[in-house]
Short mmCIF file of C-alpha atoms in Angstrom, two decimals:
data_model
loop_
_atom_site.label_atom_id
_atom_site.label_comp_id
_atom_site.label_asym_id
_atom_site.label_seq_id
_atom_site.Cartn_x
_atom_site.Cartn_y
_atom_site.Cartn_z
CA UNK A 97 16.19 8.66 -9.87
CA UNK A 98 13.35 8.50 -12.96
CA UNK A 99 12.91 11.99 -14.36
CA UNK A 100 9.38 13.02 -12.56
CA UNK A 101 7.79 13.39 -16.38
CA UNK A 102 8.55 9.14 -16.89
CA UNK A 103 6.76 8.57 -13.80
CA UNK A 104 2.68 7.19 -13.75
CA UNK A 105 0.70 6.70 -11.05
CA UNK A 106 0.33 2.78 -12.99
CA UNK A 107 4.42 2.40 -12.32
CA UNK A 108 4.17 3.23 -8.98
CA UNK A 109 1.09 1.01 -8.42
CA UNK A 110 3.03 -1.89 -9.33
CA UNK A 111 6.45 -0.88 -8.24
CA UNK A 112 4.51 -0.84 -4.58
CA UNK A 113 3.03 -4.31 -5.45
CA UNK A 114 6.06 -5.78 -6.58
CA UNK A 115 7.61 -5.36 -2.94
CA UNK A 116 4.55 -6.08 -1.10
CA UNK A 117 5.37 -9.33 -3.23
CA UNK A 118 8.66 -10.02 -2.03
CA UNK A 119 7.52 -10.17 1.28
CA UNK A 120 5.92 -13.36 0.85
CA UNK A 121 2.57 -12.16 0.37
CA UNK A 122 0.45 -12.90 -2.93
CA UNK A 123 -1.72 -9.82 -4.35
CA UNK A 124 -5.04 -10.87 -4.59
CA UNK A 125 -7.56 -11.51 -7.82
CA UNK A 126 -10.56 -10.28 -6.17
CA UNK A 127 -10.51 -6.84 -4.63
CA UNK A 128 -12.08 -7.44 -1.01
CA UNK A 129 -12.89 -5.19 2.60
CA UNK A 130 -13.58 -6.61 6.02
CA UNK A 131 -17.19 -6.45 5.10
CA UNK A 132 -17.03 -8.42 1.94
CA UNK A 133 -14.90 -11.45 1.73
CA UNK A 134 -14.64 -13.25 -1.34
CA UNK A 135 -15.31 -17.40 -1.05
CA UNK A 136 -11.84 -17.88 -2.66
CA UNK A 137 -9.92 -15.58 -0.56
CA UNK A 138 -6.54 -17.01 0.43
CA UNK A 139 -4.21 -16.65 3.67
CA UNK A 140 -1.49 -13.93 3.00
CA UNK A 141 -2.60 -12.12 0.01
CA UNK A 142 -3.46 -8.84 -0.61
CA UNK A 143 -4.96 -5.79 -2.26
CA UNK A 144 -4.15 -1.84 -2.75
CA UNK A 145 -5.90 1.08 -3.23
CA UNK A 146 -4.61 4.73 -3.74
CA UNK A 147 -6.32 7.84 -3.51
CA UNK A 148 -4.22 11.14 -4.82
CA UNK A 149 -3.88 14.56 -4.52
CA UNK A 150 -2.11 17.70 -5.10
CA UNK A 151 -0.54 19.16 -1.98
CA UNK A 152 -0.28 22.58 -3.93
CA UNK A 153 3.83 22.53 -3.61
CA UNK A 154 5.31 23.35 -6.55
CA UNK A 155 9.50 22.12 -7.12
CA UNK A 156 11.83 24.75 -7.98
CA UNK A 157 9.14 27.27 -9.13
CA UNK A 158 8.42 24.86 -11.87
CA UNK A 159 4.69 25.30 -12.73
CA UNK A 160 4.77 21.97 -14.58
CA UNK A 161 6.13 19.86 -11.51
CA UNK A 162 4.09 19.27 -8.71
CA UNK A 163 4.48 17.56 -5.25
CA UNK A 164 1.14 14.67 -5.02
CA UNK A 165 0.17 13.40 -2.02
CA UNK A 166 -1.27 10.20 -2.11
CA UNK A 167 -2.74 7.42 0.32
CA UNK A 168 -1.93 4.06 0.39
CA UNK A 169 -4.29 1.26 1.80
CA UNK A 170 -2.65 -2.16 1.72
CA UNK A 171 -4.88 -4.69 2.91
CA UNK A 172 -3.61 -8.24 3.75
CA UNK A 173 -6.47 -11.51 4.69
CA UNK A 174 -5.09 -13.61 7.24
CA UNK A 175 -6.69 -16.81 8.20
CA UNK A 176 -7.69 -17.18 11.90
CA UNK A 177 -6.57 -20.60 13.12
CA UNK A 178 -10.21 -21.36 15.20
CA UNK A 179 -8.33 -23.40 18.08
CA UNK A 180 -5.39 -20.30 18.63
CA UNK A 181 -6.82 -16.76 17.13
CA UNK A 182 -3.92 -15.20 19.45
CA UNK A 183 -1.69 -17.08 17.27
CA UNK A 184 -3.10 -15.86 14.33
CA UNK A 185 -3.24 -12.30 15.70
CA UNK A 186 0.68 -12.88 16.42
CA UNK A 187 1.22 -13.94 13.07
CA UNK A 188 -0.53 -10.92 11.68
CA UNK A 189 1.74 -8.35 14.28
CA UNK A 190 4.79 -10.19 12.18
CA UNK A 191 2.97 -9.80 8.69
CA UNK A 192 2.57 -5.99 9.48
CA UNK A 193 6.17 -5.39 10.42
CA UNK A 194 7.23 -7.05 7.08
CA UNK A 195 5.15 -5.20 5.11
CA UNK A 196 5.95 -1.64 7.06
CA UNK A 197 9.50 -2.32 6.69
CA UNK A 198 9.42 -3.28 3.10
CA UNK A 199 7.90 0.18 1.71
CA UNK A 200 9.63 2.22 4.42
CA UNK A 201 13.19 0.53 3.49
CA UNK A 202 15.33 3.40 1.31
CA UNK A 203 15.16 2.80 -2.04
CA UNK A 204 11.76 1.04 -2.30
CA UNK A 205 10.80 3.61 -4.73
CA UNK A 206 13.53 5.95 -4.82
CA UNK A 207 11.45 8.91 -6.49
CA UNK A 208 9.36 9.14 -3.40
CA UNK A 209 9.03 8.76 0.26
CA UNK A 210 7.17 6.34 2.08
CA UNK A 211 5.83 7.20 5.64
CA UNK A 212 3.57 4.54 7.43
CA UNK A 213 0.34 6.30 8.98
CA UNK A 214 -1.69 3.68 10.68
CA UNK A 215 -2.86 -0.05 10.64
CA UNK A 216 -6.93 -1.34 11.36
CA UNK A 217 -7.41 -4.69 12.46
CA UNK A 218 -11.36 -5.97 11.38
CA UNK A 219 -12.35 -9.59 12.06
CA UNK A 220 -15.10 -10.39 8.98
CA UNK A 221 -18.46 -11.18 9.65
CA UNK A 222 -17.92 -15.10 9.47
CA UNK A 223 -14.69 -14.78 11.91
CA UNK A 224 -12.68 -16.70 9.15
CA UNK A 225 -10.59 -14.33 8.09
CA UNK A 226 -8.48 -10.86 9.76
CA UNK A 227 -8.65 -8.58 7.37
CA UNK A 228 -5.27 -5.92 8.28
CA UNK A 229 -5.37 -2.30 6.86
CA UNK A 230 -2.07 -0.48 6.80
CA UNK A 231 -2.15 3.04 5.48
CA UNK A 232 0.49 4.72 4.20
CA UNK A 233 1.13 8.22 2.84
CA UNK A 234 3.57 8.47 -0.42
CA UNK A 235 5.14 11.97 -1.71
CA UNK A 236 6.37 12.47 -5.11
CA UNK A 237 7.07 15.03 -7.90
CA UNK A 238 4.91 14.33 -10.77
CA UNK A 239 5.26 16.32 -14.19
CA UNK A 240 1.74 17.18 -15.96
CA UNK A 241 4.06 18.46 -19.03
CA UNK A 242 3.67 16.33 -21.71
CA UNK A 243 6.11 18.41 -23.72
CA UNK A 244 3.43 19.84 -26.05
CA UNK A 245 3.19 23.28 -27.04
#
């Protein structure tokens, strides 16, 4: 396990994208939401977004080391086949799982632990696309310690 101190919130970022990746799904250039769809959004990818903060833990009495808290939104576009959308919704049901079991599997990032909190289903506005939020919640040590006096 990486010493907490090595550890940035940019390695985990793409750590978590990396095995998002190897499910089969491609991360997206354009950030988008249910509510704003990019023209050149393609089936299966996807984009994250964290939010952090400090749970006010400290390890081992260690003023330096601190347990964060953050919140994971992974959200995957899946094309809605217009002649079977239950198909499509299937599809997406199967896409979940994948990614769910992916980050939840032990060692996807061995510093920290990965707990799955929810999943939002929007259809956008022009019924093209289903636009799948799963949430999770990630725990980690993090060192603010530089080692400067």
């Amino acid at each position: 396990m990486p010493d907490p101190s090595s550890l940035t919130l940019r390695t985990m970022m793409v750590e978590v994208t990396n095995v998002i990746s190897s499910t089969g799904l491609r991360l997206s250039p354009s950030v988008f939401t249910a509510g704003a769809t990019p023209k050149n959004l393609i089936d299966l990818s996807y984009v994250v977004n964290l939010q952090s903060r400090d749970t006010g833990k400290y390890r081992g009495g260690e003023d330096e080391v601190l347990r964060m808290e953050h919140t994971l939104v992974v959200s995957i576009a899946k094309i809605i086949k217009p002649l079977d959308q239950f198909a499509s919704q299937l599809d997406a049901c199967d896409i979940q799982e994948r990614v769910i079991k992916a980050l939840r599997q032990m060692g996807a990032l061995a510093y920290a632990r990965i707990d799955w909190v929810s999943t939002n289903s929007t259809v956008t506005p022009s019924r093209e696309h289903l636009i799948i939020d799963l949430t999770f919640r990630i725990e980690m040590d993090w060192s603010f310690d530089d080692g400067s006096v």
